[in-house]
Amino acid sequence: MAPDPGDVGRRVAHRRAELGLSRAEVAERAGMAPAYVEYVEEQPAQVTMESLMRLAGALETTPRDLMGGAMDLPPGRQGAARRPVLHKLDPDECRRLIAGGGVGRVVFTTESGPIALPVNFSVLEGDVVFRTAADSTIAEHARGTVAFEVDRLDDAMSQGWSVLITGSAERVDDPRDLARLRERTRVEPWAGGRREVYIRIRPAAITGRRISVR
């Protein structure tokens, strides 16, 4: 099935935002007019393979990723970079990386053993906040000590980072706290449905690693 042209534009815009680039900067990298980058992002444009390759190069990714062709594959299938460097991240850098929210994995223990589940999250005043359903496994078990992991992997460059938080999770029931979270977090679970239970993780420790290329 051919990729949806609108989906390509959304992936271009998302990747550009991840890199902190303006449309003009992407256009300069790709040798394109800024108006064309805007057109690709905002209209259901049919993009030629040549243009897609130039956009992918400018965005430090692959045409396959921009088309969504790697969605059913786990990350990290590319080989390691020739000269990788592993850095430890300090807590401030870890907080900066996850400040915008996104998708992370909450890790907790059930009667059957440890489990890790992906959730859409926001960060508010240093705490991780996400929503779940009242009858979900997370709502039942994700209380007390938990871990929370967020990462960003760039298969094209064989580099990326990960942040690990350990702390205490709690269900937010106080009406004033709930009103504040609804107003300030804007957490929208991808899974949809009625997910009106807010879980808050108060970090006790934050560590991180980054793999870069010399």
GROMACS .gro file of C-alpha atoms in nm:
model
  214
    1MET     CA    1   0.000   0.000   0.000
    2ALA     CA    2   0.135   0.342  -0.094
    3PRO     CA    3   0.201   0.579   0.197
    4ASP     CA    4  -0.065   0.841   0.265
    5PRO     CA    5   0.074   1.175   0.137
    6GLY     CA    6  -0.062   1.355   0.442
    7ASP     CA    7   0.114   1.109   0.672
    8VAL     CA    8   0.447   1.183   0.501
    9GLY     CA    9   0.397   1.554   0.569
   10ARG     CA   10   0.316   1.491   0.934
   11ARG     CA   11   0.629   1.279   0.975
   12VAL     CA   12   0.840   1.550   0.810
   13ALA     CA   13   0.697   1.812   1.046
   14HIS     CA   14   0.741   1.587   1.350
   15ARG     CA   15   1.102   1.502   1.268
   16ARG     CA   16   1.181   1.868   1.198
   17ALA     CA   17   1.041   1.962   1.540
   18GLU     CA   18   1.249   1.688   1.705
   19LEU     CA   19   1.565   1.838   1.556
   20GLY     CA   20   1.460   2.193   1.644
   21LEU     CA   21   1.488   2.309   1.283
   22SER     CA   22   1.288   2.575   1.103
   23ARG     CA   23   1.140   2.510   0.761
   24ALA     CA   24   1.398   2.745   0.614
   25GLU     CA   25   1.681   2.544   0.772
   26VAL     CA   26   1.540   2.216   0.639
   27ALA     CA   27   1.498   2.373   0.296
   28GLU     CA   28   1.859   2.495   0.296
   29ARG     CA   29   1.987   2.151   0.397
   30ALA     CA   30   1.776   1.982   0.129
   31GLY     CA   31   1.840   2.238  -0.145
   32MET     CA   32   1.469   2.321  -0.168
   33ALA     CA   33   1.252   2.628  -0.143
   34PRO     CA   34   1.104   2.686   0.206
   35ALA     CA   35   0.762   2.712   0.042
   36TYR     CA   36   0.796   2.353  -0.082
   37VAL     CA   37   0.874   2.224   0.268
   38GLU     CA   38   0.568   2.411   0.394
   39TYR     CA   39   0.360   2.258   0.114
   40VAL     CA   40   0.474   1.904   0.200
   41GLU     CA   41   0.395   1.953   0.569
   42GLU     CA   42   0.057   2.119   0.531
   43GLN     CA   43  -0.094   1.965   0.217
   44PRO     CA   44  -0.151   1.600   0.113
   45ALA     CA   45   0.136   1.633  -0.132
   46GLN     CA   46   0.266   1.355  -0.357
   47VAL     CA   47   0.642   1.365  -0.294
   48THR     CA   48   0.881   1.228  -0.553
   49MET     CA   49   1.143   0.979  -0.439
   50GLU     CA   50   1.418   1.230  -0.519
   51SER     CA   51   1.254   1.493  -0.297
   52LEU     CA   52   1.190   1.235  -0.026
   53MET     CA   53   1.557   1.135  -0.024
   54ARG     CA   54   1.666   1.498   0.001
   55LEU     CA   55   1.422   1.563   0.286
   56ALA     CA   56   1.537   1.248   0.465
   57GLY     CA   57   1.899   1.358   0.439
   58ALA     CA   58   1.815   1.704   0.570
   59LEU     CA   59   1.623   1.552   0.861
   60GLU     CA   60   1.893   1.293   0.944
   61THR     CA   61   1.660   1.001   0.887
   62THR     CA   62   1.564   0.766   0.602
   63PRO     CA   63   1.299   0.777   0.329
   64ARG     CA   64   1.159   0.455   0.476
   65ASP     CA   65   1.103   0.623   0.813
   66LEU     CA   66   0.936   0.927   0.653
   67MET     CA   67   0.701   0.692   0.468
   68GLY     CA   68   0.626   0.496   0.785
   69GLY     CA   69   0.775   0.179   0.640
   70ALA     CA   70   0.959   0.093   0.962
   71MET     CA   71   0.657   0.120   1.191
   72ASP     CA   72   0.623  -0.258   1.232
   73LEU     CA   73   0.994  -0.311   1.301
   74PRO     CA   74   1.175  -0.264   1.632
   75PRO     CA   75   1.436   0.014   1.639
   76GLY     CA   76   1.805  -0.062   1.631
   77ARG     CA   77   1.813  -0.291   1.327
   78GLN     CA   78   2.098  -0.090   1.176
   79GLY     CA   79   2.450  -0.185   1.272
   80ALA     CA   80   2.647   0.009   1.531
   81ALA     CA   81   2.831   0.322   1.421
   82ARG     CA   82   3.201   0.279   1.347
   83ARG     CA   83   3.313   0.500   1.636
   84PRO     CA   84   3.032   0.520   1.893
   85VAL     CA   85   3.078   0.717   2.215
   86LEU     CA   86   2.869   0.653   2.527
   87HIS     CA   87   2.803   0.953   2.753
   88LYS     CA   88   2.632   0.970   3.089
   89LEU     CA   89   2.367   1.243   3.109
   90ASP     CA   90   2.329   1.456   3.419
   91PRO     CA   91   1.981   1.494   3.574
   92ASP     CA   92   1.931   1.844   3.429
   93GLU     CA   93   1.998   1.721   3.076
   94CYS     CA   94   1.764   1.425   3.133
   95ARG     CA   95   1.488   1.660   3.244
   96ARG     CA   96   1.544   1.879   2.939
   97LEU     CA   97   1.515   1.585   2.703
   98ILE     CA   98   1.181   1.466   2.841
   99ALA     CA   99   1.032   1.807   2.924
  100GLY     CA  100   0.816   1.814   2.613
  101GLY     CA  101   0.646   1.485   2.695
  102GLY     CA  102   0.573   1.213   2.442
  103VAL     CA  103   0.567   0.835   2.481
  104GLY     CA  104   0.747   0.652   2.760
  105ARG     CA  105   0.728   0.313   2.932
  106VAL     CA  106   0.612   0.266   3.287
  107VAL     CA  107   0.761  -0.040   3.456
  108PHE     CA  108   0.597  -0.197   3.760
  109THR     CA  109   0.538  -0.533   3.926
  110THR     CA  110   0.226  -0.749   3.920
  111GLU     CA  111   0.150  -1.088   4.072
  112SER     CA  112   0.277  -1.242   3.747
  113GLY     CA  113   0.604  -1.049   3.751
  114PRO     CA  114   0.741  -0.722   3.612
  115ILE     CA  115   0.563  -0.554   3.322
  116ALA     CA  116   0.640  -0.253   3.102
  117LEU     CA  117   0.366  -0.063   2.918
  118PRO     CA  118   0.387   0.240   2.687
  119VAL     CA  119   0.196   0.554   2.784
  120ASN     CA  120   0.162   0.910   2.655
  121PHE     CA  121   0.299   1.142   2.921
  122SER     CA  122   0.355   1.504   3.016
  123VAL     CA  123   0.594   1.659   3.266
  124LEU     CA  124   0.460   1.909   3.518
  125GLU     CA  125   0.683   2.069   3.781
  126GLY     CA  126   0.925   1.778   3.752
  127ASP     CA  127   0.663   1.505   3.790
  128VAL     CA  128   0.567   1.260   3.514
  129VAL     CA  129   0.192   1.253   3.451
  130PHE     CA  130  -0.013   1.016   3.237
  131ARG     CA  131  -0.372   0.897   3.201
  132THR     CA  132  -0.514   0.547   3.206
  133ALA     CA  133  -0.847   0.366   3.231
  134ALA     CA  134  -0.997   0.297   3.572
  135ASP     CA  135  -0.997  -0.081   3.510
  136SER     CA  136  -0.651  -0.097   3.350
  137THR     CA  137  -0.354  -0.301   3.469
  138ILE     CA  138  -0.165   0.023   3.528
  139ALA     CA  139  -0.438   0.170   3.750
  140GLU     CA  140  -0.446  -0.149   3.956
  141HIS     CA  141  -0.074  -0.210   3.997
  142ALA     CA  142   0.130   0.104   3.916
  143ARG     CA  143   0.148   0.241   4.268
  144GLY     CA  144   0.445   0.274   4.495
  145THR     CA  145   0.792   0.228   4.347
  146VAL     CA  146   0.804   0.222   3.967
  147ALA     CA  147   1.047   0.294   3.686
  148PHE     CA  148   0.978   0.512   3.383
  149GLU     CA  149   1.187   0.502   3.065
  150VAL     CA  150   1.196   0.736   2.766
  151ASP     CA  151   1.425   0.705   2.466
  152ARG     CA  152   1.490   0.844   2.122
  153LEU     CA  153   1.674   0.629   1.870
  154ASP     CA  154   1.801   0.740   1.531
  155ASP     CA  155   1.846   0.427   1.322
  156ALA     CA  156   1.990   0.619   1.030
  157MET     CA  157   2.276   0.754   1.243
  158SER     CA  158   2.302   0.461   1.490
  159GLN     CA  159   2.279   0.698   1.783
  160GLY     CA  160   2.028   0.808   2.044
  161TRP     CA  161   1.958   0.860   2.413
  162SER     CA  162   1.761   0.708   2.697
  163VAL     CA  163   1.640   0.845   3.029
  164LEU     CA  164   1.543   0.629   3.326
  165ILE     CA  165   1.341   0.758   3.620
  166THR     CA  166   1.276   0.570   3.942
  167GLY     CA  167   1.025   0.706   4.186
  168SER     CA  168   0.690   0.673   4.352
  169ALA     CA  169   0.366   0.650   4.153
  170GLU     CA  170   0.031   0.757   4.289
  171ARG     CA  171  -0.322   0.792   4.163
  172VAL     CA  172  -0.436   1.154   4.171
  173ASP     CA  173  -0.778   1.178   4.338
  174ASP     CA  174  -0.782   1.526   4.492
  175PRO     CA  175  -1.029   1.738   4.289
  176ARG     CA  176  -0.803   2.044   4.296
  177ASP     CA  177  -0.503   1.845   4.177
  178LEU     CA  178  -0.711   1.685   3.903
  179ALA     CA  179  -0.837   2.021   3.783
  180ARG     CA  180  -0.481   2.154   3.769
  181LEU     CA  181  -0.355   1.850   3.575
  182ARG     CA  182  -0.640   1.869   3.324
  183GLU     CA  183  -0.569   2.237   3.270
  184ARG     CA  184  -0.192   2.220   3.241
  185THR     CA  185  -0.085   1.882   3.101
  186ARG     CA  186  -0.283   1.808   2.783
  187VAL     CA  187  -0.210   1.434   2.796
  188GLU     CA  188  -0.386   1.262   2.504
  189PRO     CA  189  -0.348   0.881   2.512
  190TRP     CA  190  -0.301   0.729   2.167
  191ALA     CA  191  -0.506   0.427   2.276
  192GLY     CA  192  -0.819   0.641   2.302
  193GLY     CA  193  -1.124   0.545   2.506
  194ARG     CA  194  -1.218   0.669   2.851
  195ARG     CA  195  -0.887   0.715   3.031
  196GLU     CA  196  -0.976   0.958   3.306
  197VAL     CA  197  -0.750   0.824   3.583
  198TYR     CA  198  -0.439   1.039   3.628
  199ILE     CA  199  -0.120   0.875   3.757
  200ARG     CA  200   0.167   1.091   3.882
  201ILE     CA  201   0.526   0.974   3.925
  202ARG     CA  202   0.743   1.173   4.164
  203PRO     CA  203   1.106   1.108   4.063
  204ALA     CA  204   1.354   0.997   4.328
  205ALA     CA  205   1.641   0.941   4.083
  206ILE     CA  206   1.701   1.032   3.718
  207THR     CA  207   1.979   0.885   3.505
  208GLY     CA  208   2.047   0.885   3.134
  209ARG     CA  209   2.280   0.774   2.858
  210ARG     CA  210   2.354   0.906   2.511
  211ILE     CA  211   2.526   0.724   2.226
  212SER     CA  212   2.679   0.961   1.974
  213VAL     CA  213   2.923   0.930   1.685
  214ARG     CA  214   3.269   1.082   1.675
   0.00000   0.00000   0.00000
